[in-house]
Amino acid sequence: MGAISPKLVRMGMFNNWDVSGGLSDFWGYIREPRPHRWTSWGVAIAFAIVLFWGFSKYLIPYEKPQPQIIYFENWTANRSEAEVHADWVARAKETTRENAKRRAEFQKLADMMGVEYDSTEADKVTRETLGEEADALAKSSTAAPPKRSTLAERAARRPQPAPPAQK
């Protein structure tokens, strides 16, 4: 009984919706004076409110976030300018070292894909920052990528079919 008959759809019964008759009947039923009309409305509304509140409260429980204590590096107030500067330089060198390693990985990827990748400007900054350590990083990370053959080279190496036998 759940499906709509195709015959009824073709006849046009479901093409023109008119709900005004149903709404007027509902309004007329509500307006009739009944002895417990307001009590039943109050119970129905209270039940709906309790139902929605219960779903919102218990169906998807919300846990209040617990307070967290986050510690951060604290420096003494009497640090000298030289100590502050040395700390900045150490952090900058570490960042430059990480960037050089990442750049070397991108260079390997570019070499394998046959894409031109120019990092000379960044390498110059790395050498200025790290000095001789930059050359050691460059040597350790620039291992030659494996030589990959092209499609044409592989086709040329494939065994050629034997010529047909002559009679």
Short mmCIF file of C-alpha atoms in Angstrom, two decimals:
data_model
loop_
_atom_site.label_atom_id
_atom_site.label_comp_id
_atom_site.label_asym_id
_atom_site.label_seq_id
_atom_site.Cartn_x
_atom_site.Cartn_y
_atom_site.Cartn_z
CA MET A 1 0.00 0.00 0.00
CA GLY A 2 3.08 2.24 0.15
CA ALA A 3 3.62 2.74 -3.58
CA ILE A 4 1.59 5.11 -5.75
CA SER A 5 -0.09 3.46 -8.68
CA PRO A 6 1.24 4.59 -12.08
CA LYS A 7 -2.35 4.68 -13.30
CA LEU A 8 -3.25 7.28 -10.65
CA VAL A 9 -0.24 9.36 -11.62
CA ARG A 10 -1.26 9.29 -15.30
CA MET A 11 -4.79 10.30 -14.38
CA GLY A 12 -3.39 13.44 -12.74
CA MET A 13 -4.56 12.85 -9.19
CA PHE A 14 -1.17 13.82 -7.75
CA ASN A 15 -0.41 16.73 -10.03
CA ASN A 16 -2.58 19.40 -8.35
CA TRP A 17 -2.06 19.56 -4.62
CA ASP A 18 -4.64 21.42 -2.57
CA VAL A 19 -4.14 21.29 1.17
CA SER A 20 -6.43 24.16 2.07
CA GLY A 21 -9.38 21.82 2.72
CA GLY A 22 -7.35 19.72 5.11
CA LEU A 23 -6.01 22.76 6.92
CA SER A 24 -9.49 24.27 7.30
CA ASP A 25 -10.80 20.97 8.70
CA PHE A 26 -7.89 20.84 11.17
CA TRP A 27 -8.50 24.45 12.25
CA GLY A 28 -12.20 23.75 12.69
CA TYR A 29 -11.44 20.71 14.86
CA ILE A 30 -9.04 22.71 17.03
CA ARG A 31 -11.55 25.54 17.59
CA GLU A 32 -14.34 23.26 18.83
CA PRO A 33 -14.82 23.69 22.55
CA ARG A 34 -13.84 20.45 24.24
CA PRO A 35 -13.52 19.92 27.98
CA HIS A 36 -9.80 19.04 28.07
CA ARG A 37 -8.61 20.88 24.97
CA TRP A 38 -6.00 23.09 26.65
CA THR A 39 -4.79 20.29 28.90
CA SER A 40 -4.17 17.95 25.98
CA TRP A 41 -2.39 20.74 24.06
CA GLY A 42 -0.17 21.43 27.06
CA VAL A 43 0.67 17.75 27.48
CA ALA A 44 1.44 17.37 23.74
CA ILE A 45 3.70 20.43 23.69
CA ALA A 46 5.45 19.44 26.93
CA PHE A 47 6.00 15.92 25.60
CA ALA A 48 7.52 17.28 22.37
CA ILE A 49 9.81 19.63 24.30
CA VAL A 50 10.96 16.87 26.66
CA LEU A 51 11.53 14.54 23.72
CA PHE A 52 13.67 17.07 21.81
CA TRP A 53 15.57 18.04 24.96
CA GLY A 54 16.26 14.36 25.74
CA PHE A 55 17.58 13.73 22.23
CA SER A 56 19.79 16.79 22.32
CA LYS A 57 21.10 15.99 25.79
CA TYR A 58 21.57 12.21 25.73
CA LEU A 59 21.64 11.03 22.12
CA ILE A 60 24.79 12.98 21.25
CA PRO A 61 26.54 13.58 24.55
CA TYR A 62 28.72 16.67 24.74
CA GLU A 63 31.69 16.54 27.01
CA LYS A 64 32.89 19.83 28.31
CA PRO A 65 36.55 20.32 27.44
CA GLN A 66 38.84 19.89 30.40
CA PRO A 67 41.17 22.76 31.23
CA GLN A 68 44.67 22.16 29.90
CA ILE A 69 47.95 23.48 31.14
CA ILE A 70 50.31 24.20 28.27
CA TYR A 71 53.93 24.70 29.17
CA PHE A 72 56.23 26.74 26.99
CA GLU A 73 59.90 27.40 27.05
CA ASN A 74 60.63 30.07 29.57
CA TRP A 75 63.79 32.14 29.61
CA THR A 76 65.31 33.94 32.47
CA ALA A 77 64.74 37.65 32.55
CA ASN A 78 68.46 38.41 32.86
CA ARG A 79 69.56 36.80 29.57
CA SER A 80 72.08 38.81 27.66
CA GLU A 81 71.60 40.05 24.11
CA ALA A 82 74.30 37.64 22.96
CA GLU A 83 72.39 34.66 24.36
CA VAL A 84 69.16 35.80 22.70
CA HIS A 85 70.96 36.32 19.38
CA ALA A 86 72.69 32.93 19.62
CA ASP A 87 69.33 31.24 20.21
CA TRP A 88 67.82 33.00 17.17
CA VAL A 89 70.75 31.95 15.00
CA ALA A 90 70.51 28.33 16.18
CA ARG A 91 66.80 28.19 15.36
CA ALA A 92 67.39 29.83 11.96
CA LYS A 93 70.12 27.31 11.13
CA GLU A 94 67.86 24.40 12.06
CA THR A 95 65.08 25.78 9.83
CA THR A 96 67.54 26.28 6.97
CA ARG A 97 68.83 22.72 7.43
CA GLU A 98 65.28 21.32 7.24
CA ASN A 99 64.52 23.43 4.16
CA ALA A 100 67.70 22.19 2.46
CA LYS A 101 66.72 18.57 3.07
CA ARG A 102 63.21 19.20 1.73
CA ARG A 103 64.62 21.01 -1.31
CA ALA A 104 66.95 18.05 -2.01
CA GLU A 105 63.95 15.70 -1.92
CA PHE A 106 62.11 17.92 -4.39
CA GLN A 107 65.21 17.95 -6.60
CA LYS A 108 65.23 14.12 -6.62
CA LEU A 109 61.55 14.08 -7.53
CA ALA A 110 62.08 16.61 -10.29
CA ASP A 111 65.02 14.61 -11.69
CA MET A 112 62.97 11.40 -11.72
CA MET A 113 60.08 13.14 -13.48
CA GLY A 114 62.33 14.99 -15.90
CA VAL A 115 61.19 18.41 -14.72
CA GLU A 116 63.54 21.38 -14.51
CA TYR A 117 63.95 22.48 -10.91
CA ASP A 118 66.24 25.41 -10.19
CA SER A 119 67.18 25.92 -6.56
CA THR A 120 70.37 27.92 -7.03
CA GLU A 121 69.10 31.00 -5.21
CA ALA A 122 67.96 28.97 -2.22
CA ASP A 123 71.20 26.97 -2.24
CA LYS A 124 73.14 30.24 -2.13
CA VAL A 125 71.22 31.35 0.97
CA THR A 126 71.80 27.93 2.54
CA ARG A 127 75.56 28.19 1.94
CA GLU A 128 75.61 31.68 3.45
CA THR A 129 73.77 30.46 6.53
CA LEU A 130 75.32 27.06 7.14
CA GLY A 131 78.75 27.40 5.52
CA GLU A 132 80.59 24.11 4.98
CA GLU A 133 77.75 22.13 6.50
CA ALA A 134 75.62 23.06 3.46
CA ASP A 135 78.08 21.35 1.13
CA ALA A 136 77.96 18.20 3.26
CA LEU A 137 74.15 18.28 3.16
CA ALA A 138 74.19 18.77 -0.60
CA LYS A 139 76.61 15.88 -1.17
CA SER A 140 74.68 13.46 1.04
CA SER A 141 71.32 14.30 -0.50
CA THR A 142 72.23 14.56 -4.18
CA ALA A 143 72.70 10.91 -4.94
CA ALA A 144 72.02 10.37 -8.62
CA PRO A 145 68.47 9.23 -9.27
CA PRO A 146 68.07 5.89 -10.98
CA LYS A 147 68.28 6.22 -14.74
CA ARG A 148 64.91 5.40 -16.23
CA SER A 149 64.60 4.28 -19.79
CA THR A 150 62.21 5.99 -22.12
CA LEU A 151 59.40 4.28 -23.95
CA ALA A 152 61.35 4.45 -27.21
CA GLU A 153 64.40 2.78 -25.63
CA ARG A 154 62.28 -0.03 -24.25
CA ALA A 155 60.60 -0.54 -27.61
CA ALA A 156 64.01 -0.71 -29.32
CA ARG A 157 65.22 -3.40 -26.87
CA ARG A 158 62.17 -5.60 -27.41
CA PRO A 159 62.92 -8.71 -29.44
CA GLN A 160 61.91 -8.29 -33.06
CA PRO A 161 59.58 -10.90 -34.57
CA ALA A 162 61.23 -13.35 -36.95
CA PRO A 163 60.57 -12.71 -40.62
CA PRO A 164 58.03 -15.05 -42.20
CA ALA A 165 59.48 -18.19 -43.73
CA GLN A 166 59.68 -18.17 -47.50
CA LYS A 167 58.41 -21.08 -49.58
#
